[in-house]
């Protein structure tokens, strides 16, 4: 009589922050693209990205709409984090946005973002990216608070 069926209570809510990983070869059970890990992440989760160069075929390399922490600069075995020693490069190949933030309040750090093409205004604030370098950015607007890196 005291037992309430789980169907009435619903399923437990995701309350514990998870850490997901990205590795170019999928080693350690990681995803091979940053976008795949971001898509699997929920608010409060951390996505650790191993050294390497990451690109995509769509309009952006990474699209983010959650309150997540996206960390570049990890060694290939995820034992050490150092952007100078383990560069994590997001390359827009002069064809797409590097990082496109559509919502949430993500924390982004430890990336070298190169060859981005800004086609969508107000999609990313440079001030939101700590410990990042942006190289080869294409836009006709001022760089401060630049969107669509």
PDB file of N, CA and C in Angstrom, residues 44-127:
ATOM      1  N   UNK A  44      25.162  21.681 -17.129  1.00  0.00           N
ATOM      2  CA  UNK A  44      26.057  21.359 -16.023  1.00  0.00           C
ATOM      3  C   UNK A  44      27.148  20.362 -16.363  1.00  0.00           C
ATOM      4  N   UNK A  45      27.073  19.737 -17.527  1.00  0.00           N
ATOM      5  CA  UNK A  45      28.083  18.752 -17.930  1.00  0.00           C
ATOM      6  C   UNK A  45      29.346  19.444 -18.445  1.00  0.00           C
ATOM      7  N   UNK A  46      30.439  18.686 -18.462  1.00  0.00           N
ATOM      8  CA  UNK A  46      31.713  19.148 -18.987  1.00  0.00           C
ATOM      9  C   UNK A  46      32.090  18.279 -20.178  1.00  0.00           C
ATOM     10  N   UNK A  47      32.554  18.923 -21.253  1.00  0.00           N
ATOM     11  CA  UNK A  47      33.059  18.205 -22.420  1.00  0.00           C
ATOM     12  C   UNK A  47      34.547  18.511 -22.525  1.00  0.00           C
ATOM     13  N   UNK A  48      35.379  17.478 -22.385  1.00  0.00           N
ATOM     14  CA  UNK A  48      36.832  17.611 -22.493  1.00  0.00           C
ATOM     15  C   UNK A  48      37.248  17.161 -23.890  1.00  0.00           C
ATOM     16  N   UNK A  49      38.034  18.026 -24.581  1.00  0.00           N
ATOM     17  CA  UNK A  49      38.420  17.753 -25.962  1.00  0.00           C
ATOM     18  C   UNK A  49      39.930  17.566 -26.040  1.00  0.00           C
ATOM     19  N   UNK A  50      40.350  16.411 -26.564  1.00  0.00           N
ATOM     20  CA  UNK A  50      41.775  16.098 -26.695  1.00  0.00           C
ATOM     21  C   UNK A  50      42.395  16.922 -27.814  1.00  0.00           C
ATOM     22  N   UNK A  51      43.701  17.059 -27.735  1.00  0.00           N
ATOM     23  CA  UNK A  51      44.456  17.777 -28.759  1.00  0.00           C
ATOM     24  C   UNK A  51      44.122  17.243 -30.141  1.00  0.00           C
ATOM     25  N   UNK A  52      44.196  18.127 -31.125  1.00  0.00           N
ATOM     26  CA  UNK A  52      43.903  17.747 -32.494  1.00  0.00           C
ATOM     27  C   UNK A  52      43.190  18.877 -33.203  1.00  0.00           C
ATOM     28  N   UNK A  53      42.897  18.672 -34.476  1.00  0.00           N
ATOM     29  CA  UNK A  53      42.184  19.658 -35.280  1.00  0.00           C
ATOM     30  C   UNK A  53      40.806  19.099 -35.593  1.00  0.00           C
ATOM     31  N   UNK A  54      39.793  19.902 -35.313  1.00  0.00           N
ATOM     32  CA  UNK A  54      38.409  19.492 -35.491  1.00  0.00           C
ATOM     33  C   UNK A  54      37.721  20.426 -36.475  1.00  0.00           C
ATOM     34  N   UNK A  55      36.985  19.847 -37.401  1.00  0.00           N
ATOM     35  CA  UNK A  55      36.218  20.609 -38.378  1.00  0.00           C
ATOM     36  C   UNK A  55      34.890  19.890 -38.581  1.00  0.00           C
ATOM     37  N   UNK A  56      34.103  20.355 -39.517  1.00  0.00           N
ATOM     38  CA  UNK A  56      32.803  19.746 -39.788  1.00  0.00           C
ATOM     39  C   UNK A  56      32.400  20.066 -41.213  1.00  0.00           C
ATOM     40  N   UNK A  57      31.257  19.553 -41.636  1.00  0.00           N
ATOM     41  CA  UNK A  57      30.812  19.811 -42.998  1.00  0.00           C
ATOM     42  C   UNK A  57      29.603  20.731 -43.063  1.00  0.00           C
ATOM     43  N   UNK A  58      29.005  21.081 -41.941  1.00  0.00           N
ATOM     44  CA  UNK A  58      27.820  21.927 -41.935  1.00  0.00           C
ATOM     45  C   UNK A  58      28.167  23.402 -41.902  1.00  0.00           C
ATOM     46  N   UNK A  59      27.262  24.200 -41.368  1.00  0.00           N
ATOM     47  CA  UNK A  59      27.460  25.647 -41.320  1.00  0.00           C
ATOM     48  C   UNK A  59      28.315  26.081 -40.133  1.00  0.00           C
ATOM     49  N   UNK A  60      28.567  25.171 -39.194  1.00  0.00           N
ATOM     50  CA  UNK A  60      29.417  25.468 -38.045  1.00  0.00           C
ATOM     51  C   UNK A  60      30.136  24.199 -37.620  1.00  0.00           C
ATOM     52  N   UNK A  61      31.260  24.377 -36.941  1.00  0.00           N
ATOM     53  CA  UNK A  61      31.975  23.213 -36.406  1.00  0.00           C
ATOM     54  C   UNK A  61      31.301  22.747 -35.127  1.00  0.00           C
ATOM     55  N   UNK A  62      30.942  23.705 -34.263  1.00  0.00           N
ATOM     56  CA  UNK A  62      30.296  23.379 -32.990  1.00  0.00           C
ATOM     57  C   UNK A  62      29.118  24.328 -32.774  1.00  0.00           C
ATOM     58  N   UNK A  63      27.975  23.772 -32.452  1.00  0.00           N
ATOM     59  CA  UNK A  63      26.808  24.554 -32.055  1.00  0.00           C
ATOM     60  C   UNK A  63      26.437  24.217 -30.621  1.00  0.00           C
ATOM     61  N   UNK A  64      26.266  25.233 -29.786  1.00  0.00           N
ATOM     62  CA  UNK A  64      25.998  25.011 -28.363  1.00  0.00           C
ATOM     63  C   UNK A  64      24.728  25.758 -27.963  1.00  0.00           C
ATOM     64  N   UNK A  65      23.851  25.081 -27.210  1.00  0.00           N
ATOM     65  CA  UNK A  65      22.647  25.727 -26.698  1.00  0.00           C
ATOM     66  C   UNK A  65      22.412  25.408 -25.224  1.00  0.00           C
ATOM     67  N   UNK A  66      23.400  24.810 -24.560  1.00  0.00           N
ATOM     68  CA  UNK A  66      23.251  24.410 -23.162  1.00  0.00           C
ATOM     69  C   UNK A  66      24.247  25.153 -22.265  1.00  0.00           C
ATOM     70  N   UNK A  67      23.994  25.047 -20.971  1.00  0.00           N
ATOM     71  CA  UNK A  67      24.928  25.551 -19.957  1.00  0.00           C
ATOM     72  C   UNK A  67      25.950  24.453 -19.677  1.00  0.00           C
ATOM     73  N   UNK A  68      26.945  24.348 -20.550  1.00  0.00           N
ATOM     74  CA  UNK A  68      27.976  23.324 -20.390  1.00  0.00           C
ATOM     75  C   UNK A  68      29.334  23.994 -20.296  1.00  0.00           C
ATOM     76  N   UNK A  69      30.324  23.202 -19.902  1.00  0.00           N
ATOM     77  CA  UNK A  69      31.706  23.664 -19.936  1.00  0.00           C
ATOM     78  C   UNK A  69      32.410  22.881 -21.040  1.00  0.00           C
ATOM     79  N   UNK A  70      32.943  23.607 -22.022  1.00  0.00           N
ATOM     80  CA  UNK A  70      33.653  23.005 -23.142  1.00  0.00           C
ATOM     81  C   UNK A  70      35.128  23.328 -22.976  1.00  0.00           C
ATOM     82  N   UNK A  71      35.950  22.291 -22.761  1.00  0.00           N
ATOM     83  CA  UNK A  71      37.365  22.471 -22.447  1.00  0.00           C
ATOM     84  C   UNK A  71      38.256  21.861 -23.512  1.00  0.00           C
ATOM     85  N   UNK A  72      39.090  22.677 -24.139  1.00  0.00           N
ATOM     86  CA  UNK A  72      40.124  22.182 -25.031  1.00  0.00           C
ATOM     87  C   UNK A  72      41.444  22.103 -24.296  1.00  0.00           C
ATOM     88  N   UNK A  73      42.480  21.680 -25.005  1.00  0.00           N
ATOM     89  CA  UNK A  73      43.818  21.656 -24.423  1.00  0.00           C
ATOM     90  C   UNK A  73      44.161  20.402 -23.647  1.00  0.00           C
ATOM     91  N   UNK A  74      43.405  19.329 -23.831  1.00  0.00           N
ATOM     92  CA  UNK A  74      43.695  18.077 -23.119  1.00  0.00           C
ATOM     93  C   UNK A  74      44.674  17.225 -23.914  1.00  0.00           C
ATOM     94  N   UNK A  75      45.564  16.546 -23.189  1.00  0.00           N
ATOM     95  CA  UNK A  75      46.473  15.596 -23.837  1.00  0.00           C
ATOM     96  C   UNK A  75      45.650  14.446 -24.405  1.00  0.00           C
ATOM     97  N   UNK A  76      46.234  13.670 -25.305  1.00  0.00           N
ATOM     98  CA  UNK A  76      45.485  12.602 -25.972  1.00  0.00           C
ATOM     99  C   UNK A  76      45.062  11.486 -25.025  1.00  0.00           C
ATOM    100  N   UNK A  77      45.667  11.402 -23.831  1.00  0.00           N
ATOM    101  CA  UNK A  77      45.233  10.412 -22.845  1.00  0.00           C
ATOM    102  C   UNK A  77      44.438  11.047 -21.702  1.00  0.00           C
ATOM    103  N   UNK A  78      44.136  12.342 -21.820  1.00  0.00           N
ATOM    104  CA  UNK A  78      43.342  13.107 -20.856  1.00  0.00           C
ATOM    105  C   UNK A  78      43.973  13.169 -19.466  1.00  0.00           C
ATOM    106  N   UNK A  79      45.293  13.010 -19.382  1.00  0.00           N
ATOM    107  CA  UNK A  79      45.966  13.074 -18.082  1.00  0.00           C
ATOM    108  C   UNK A  79      46.400  14.497 -17.727  1.00  0.00           C
ATOM    109  N   UNK A  80      46.577  15.357 -18.746  1.00  0.00           N
ATOM    110  CA  UNK A  80      47.108  16.702 -18.524  1.00  0.00           C
ATOM    111  C   UNK A  80      46.363  17.682 -19.406  1.00  0.00           C
ATOM    112  N   UNK A  81      46.169  18.882 -18.870  1.00  0.00           N
ATOM    113  CA  UNK A  81      45.539  19.940 -19.664  1.00  0.00           C
ATOM    114  C   UNK A  81      46.493  21.123 -19.775  1.00  0.00           C
ATOM    115  N   UNK A  82      46.851  21.476 -21.012  1.00  0.00           N
ATOM    116  CA  UNK A  82      47.716  22.617 -21.274  1.00  0.00           C
ATOM    117  C   UNK A  82      47.513  23.041 -22.718  1.00  0.00           C
ATOM    118  N   UNK A  83      46.849  24.179 -22.942  1.00  0.00           N
ATOM    119  CA  UNK A  83      46.588  24.619 -24.302  1.00  0.00           C
ATOM    120  C   UNK A  83      47.850  24.760 -25.131  1.00  0.00           C
ATOM    121  N   UNK A  84      48.947  25.345 -24.590  1.00  0.00           N
ATOM    122  CA  UNK A  84      50.152  25.454 -25.422  1.00  0.00           C
ATOM    123  C   UNK A  84      50.768  24.100 -25.800  1.00  0.00           C
ATOM    124  N   UNK A  85      50.718  23.144 -24.880  1.00  0.00           N
ATOM    125  CA  UNK A  85      51.331  21.836 -25.126  1.00  0.00           C
ATOM    126  C   UNK A  85      50.429  20.886 -25.907  1.00  0.00           C
ATOM    127  N   UNK A  86      49.125  21.040 -25.763  1.00  0.00           N
ATOM    128  CA  UNK A  86      48.157  20.147 -26.404  1.00  0.00           C
ATOM    129  C   UNK A  86      47.100  20.976 -27.131  1.00  0.00           C
ATOM    130  N   UNK A  87      47.478  21.609 -28.241  1.00  0.00           N
ATOM    131  CA  UNK A  87      46.538  22.509 -28.921  1.00  0.00           C
ATOM    132  C   UNK A  87      45.306  21.773 -29.447  1.00  0.00           C
ATOM    133  N   UNK A  88      44.164  22.344 -29.128  1.00  0.00           N
ATOM    134  CA  UNK A  88      42.889  21.841 -29.623  1.00  0.00           C
ATOM    135  C   UNK A  88      42.364  22.893 -30.582  1.00  0.00           C
ATOM    136  N   UNK A  89      42.333  22.552 -31.859  1.00  0.00           N
ATOM    137  CA  UNK A  89      42.050  23.530 -32.907  1.00  0.00           C
ATOM    138  C   UNK A  89      40.663  23.283 -33.488  1.00  0.00           C
ATOM    139  N   UNK A  90      39.871  24.340 -33.522  1.00  0.00           N
ATOM    140  CA  UNK A  90      38.584  24.317 -34.213  1.00  0.00           C
ATOM    141  C   UNK A  90      38.794  25.098 -35.498  1.00  0.00           C
ATOM    142  N   UNK A  91      38.707  24.411 -36.641  1.00  0.00           N
ATOM    143  CA  UNK A  91      39.013  25.004 -37.936  1.00  0.00           C
ATOM    144  C   UNK A  91      37.743  25.131 -38.775  1.00  0.00           C
ATOM    145  N   UNK A  92      37.325  26.377 -39.022  1.00  0.00           N
ATOM    146  CA  UNK A  92      36.160  26.625 -39.859  1.00  0.00           C
ATOM    147  C   UNK A  92      36.440  26.541 -41.343  1.00  0.00           C
ATOM    148  N   UNK A  93      37.701  26.372 -41.708  1.00  0.00           N
ATOM    149  CA  UNK A  93      38.130  26.205 -43.105  1.00  0.00           C
ATOM    150  C   UNK A  93      37.629  27.340 -44.016  1.00  0.00           C
ATOM    151  N   UNK A  94      37.451  28.524 -43.451  1.00  0.00           N
ATOM    152  CA  UNK A  94      36.942  29.702 -44.185  1.00  0.00           C
ATOM    153  C   UNK A  94      35.567  29.445 -44.804  1.00  0.00           C
ATOM    154  N   UNK A  95      34.872  28.411 -44.340  1.00  0.00           N
ATOM    155  CA  UNK A  95      33.575  28.060 -44.901  1.00  0.00           C
ATOM    156  C   UNK A  95      32.463  28.031 -43.875  1.00  0.00           C
ATOM    157  N   UNK A  96      32.815  27.986 -42.585  1.00  0.00           N
ATOM    158  CA  UNK A  96      31.779  27.836 -41.562  1.00  0.00           C
ATOM    159  C   UNK A  96      32.200  28.517 -40.275  1.00  0.00           C
ATOM    160  N   UNK A  97      31.254  28.724 -39.418  1.00  0.00           N
ATOM    161  CA  UNK A  97      31.491  29.280 -38.088  1.00  0.00           C
ATOM    162  C   UNK A  97      32.230  28.234 -37.260  1.00  0.00           C
ATOM    163  N   UNK A  98      33.174  28.677 -36.448  1.00  0.00           N
ATOM    164  CA  UNK A  98      33.874  27.756 -35.554  1.00  0.00           C
ATOM    165  C   UNK A  98      32.986  27.310 -34.414  1.00  0.00           C
ATOM    166  N   UNK A  99      32.474  28.270 -33.631  1.00  0.00           N
ATOM    167  CA  UNK A  99      31.575  27.979 -32.511  1.00  0.00           C
ATOM    168  C   UNK A  99      30.366  28.886 -32.638  1.00  0.00           C
ATOM    169  N   UNK A 100      29.181  28.297 -32.605  1.00  0.00           N
ATOM    170  CA  UNK A 100      27.927  29.029 -32.732  1.00  0.00           C
ATOM    171  C   UNK A 100      27.109  28.780 -31.471  1.00  0.00           C
ATOM    172  N   UNK A 101      26.974  29.784 -30.608  1.00  0.00           N
ATOM    173  CA  UNK A 101      26.234  29.658 -29.361  1.00  0.00           C
ATOM    174  C   UNK A 101      24.838  30.229 -29.577  1.00  0.00           C
ATOM    175  N   UNK A 102      23.826  29.369 -29.445  1.00  0.00           N
ATOM    176  CA  UNK A 102      22.445  29.798 -29.671  1.00  0.00           C
ATOM    177  C   UNK A 102      21.655  29.962 -28.380  1.00  0.00           C
ATOM    178  N   UNK A 103      22.202  29.517 -27.272  1.00  0.00           N
ATOM    179  CA  UNK A 103      21.487  29.616 -26.010  1.00  0.00           C
ATOM    180  C   UNK A 103      22.340  29.124 -24.874  1.00  0.00           C
ATOM    181  N   UNK A 104      21.754  29.134 -23.713  1.00  0.00           N
ATOM    182  CA  UNK A 104      22.483  28.715 -22.528  1.00  0.00           C
ATOM    183  C   UNK A 104      23.569  29.723 -22.186  1.00  0.00           C
ATOM    184  N   UNK A 105      24.413  29.346 -21.274  1.00  0.00           N
ATOM    185  CA  UNK A 105      25.528  30.185 -20.853  1.00  0.00           C
ATOM    186  C   UNK A 105      26.765  29.297 -20.743  1.00  0.00           C
ATOM    187  N   UNK A 106      27.275  28.819 -21.880  1.00  0.00           N
ATOM    188  CA  UNK A 106      28.404  27.887 -21.824  1.00  0.00           C
ATOM    189  C   UNK A 106      29.701  28.578 -21.425  1.00  0.00           C
ATOM    190  N   UNK A 107      30.585  27.813 -20.830  1.00  0.00           N
ATOM    191  CA  UNK A 107      31.939  28.256 -20.542  1.00  0.00           C
ATOM    192  C   UNK A 107      32.848  27.520 -21.528  1.00  0.00           C
ATOM    193  N   UNK A 108      33.596  28.281 -22.299  1.00  0.00           N
ATOM    194  CA  UNK A 108      34.443  27.709 -23.350  1.00  0.00           C
ATOM    195  C   UNK A 108      35.877  28.135 -23.082  1.00  0.00           C
ATOM    196  N   UNK A 109      36.798  27.185 -23.075  1.00  0.00           N
ATOM    197  CA  UNK A 109      38.186  27.541 -22.794  1.00  0.00           C
ATOM    198  C   UNK A 109      39.144  26.553 -23.438  1.00  0.00           C
ATOM    199  N   UNK A 110      40.366  27.050 -23.728  1.00  0.00           N
ATOM    200  CA  UNK A 110      41.456  26.189 -24.162  1.00  0.00           C
ATOM    201  C   UNK A 110      41.478  25.824 -25.627  1.00  0.00           C
ATOM    202  N   UNK A 111      40.883  26.638 -26.491  1.00  0.00           N
ATOM    203  CA  UNK A 111      40.833  26.325 -27.918  1.00  0.00           C
ATOM    204  C   UNK A 111      41.615  27.329 -28.739  1.00  0.00           C
ATOM    205  N   UNK A 112      42.086  26.886 -29.889  1.00  0.00           N
ATOM    206  CA  UNK A 112      42.588  27.756 -30.934  1.00  0.00           C
ATOM    207  C   UNK A 112      41.528  27.677 -32.026  1.00  0.00           C
ATOM    208  N   UNK A 113      40.871  28.798 -32.289  1.00  0.00           N
ATOM    209  CA  UNK A 113      39.792  28.826 -33.275  1.00  0.00           C
ATOM    210  C   UNK A 113      40.336  29.526 -34.509  1.00  0.00           C
ATOM    211  N   UNK A 114      40.388  28.798 -35.623  1.00  0.00           N
ATOM    212  CA  UNK A 114      40.992  29.360 -36.832  1.00  0.00           C
ATOM    213  C   UNK A 114      40.012  29.319 -38.004  1.00  0.00           C
ATOM    214  N   UNK A 115      40.236  30.229 -38.939  1.00  0.00           N
ATOM    215  CA  UNK A 115      39.545  30.227 -40.225  1.00  0.00           C
ATOM    216  C   UNK A 115      38.031  30.208 -40.119  1.00  0.00           C
ATOM    217  N   UNK A 116      37.500  30.908 -39.105  1.00  0.00           N
ATOM    218  CA  UNK A 116      36.055  30.989 -38.959  1.00  0.00           C
ATOM    219  C   UNK A 116      35.446  31.969 -39.940  1.00  0.00           C
ATOM    220  N   UNK A 117      34.216  31.737 -40.287  1.00  0.00           N
ATOM    221  CA  UNK A 117      33.493  32.635 -41.188  1.00  0.00           C
ATOM    222  C   UNK A 117      32.211  33.055 -40.474  1.00  0.00           C
ATOM    223  N   UNK A 118      32.051  34.336 -40.257  1.00  0.00           N
ATOM    224  CA  UNK A 118      30.884  34.847 -39.548  1.00  0.00           C
ATOM    225  C   UNK A 118      29.733  35.053 -40.515  1.00  0.00           C
ATOM    226  N   UNK A 119      28.710  34.234 -40.371  1.00  0.00           N
ATOM    227  CA  UNK A 119      27.522  34.391 -41.210  1.00  0.00           C
ATOM    228  C   UNK A 119      26.265  34.612 -40.380  1.00  0.00           C
ATOM    229  N   UNK A 120      26.367  34.497 -39.053  1.00  0.00           N
ATOM    230  CA  UNK A 120      25.200  34.636 -38.188  1.00  0.00           C
ATOM    231  C   UNK A 120      25.517  35.604 -37.051  1.00  0.00           C
ATOM    232  N   UNK A 121      24.949  36.780 -37.035  1.00  0.00           N
ATOM    233  CA  UNK A 121      25.243  37.729 -35.967  1.00  0.00           C
ATOM    234  C   UNK A 121      24.745  37.264 -34.599  1.00  0.00           C
ATOM    235  N   UNK A 122      25.418  37.750 -33.586  1.00  0.00           N
ATOM    236  CA  UNK A 122      25.082  37.510 -32.183  1.00  0.00           C
ATOM    237  C   UNK A 122      25.007  36.033 -31.809  1.00  0.00           C
ATOM    238  N   UNK A 123      25.955  35.264 -32.275  1.00  0.00           N
ATOM    239  CA  UNK A 123      25.964  33.840 -31.978  1.00  0.00           C
ATOM    240  C   UNK A 123      27.038  33.430 -30.986  1.00  0.00           C
ATOM    241  N   UNK A 124      28.033  34.280 -30.768  1.00  0.00           N
ATOM    242  CA  UNK A 124      29.125  33.912 -29.863  1.00  0.00           C
ATOM    243  C   UNK A 124      29.822  35.177 -29.387  1.00  0.00           C
ATOM    244  N   UNK A 125      30.082  35.262 -28.122  1.00  0.00           N
ATOM    245  CA  UNK A 125      30.803  36.394 -27.551  1.00  0.00           C
ATOM    246  C   UNK A 125      32.235  35.968 -27.255  1.00  0.00           C
ATOM    247  N   UNK A 126      33.203  36.679 -27.801  1.00  0.00           N
ATOM    248  CA  UNK A 126      34.610  36.351 -27.552  1.00  0.00           C
ATOM    249  C   UNK A 126      34.906  36.363 -26.061  1.00  0.00           C
ATOM    250  N   UNK A 127      34.277  37.262 -25.325  1.00  0.00           N
ATOM    251  CA  UNK A 127      34.542  37.362 -23.886  1.00  0.00           C
ATOM    252  C   UNK A 127      34.120  36.093 -23.146  1.00  0.00           C
TER     253      UNK A 127
END
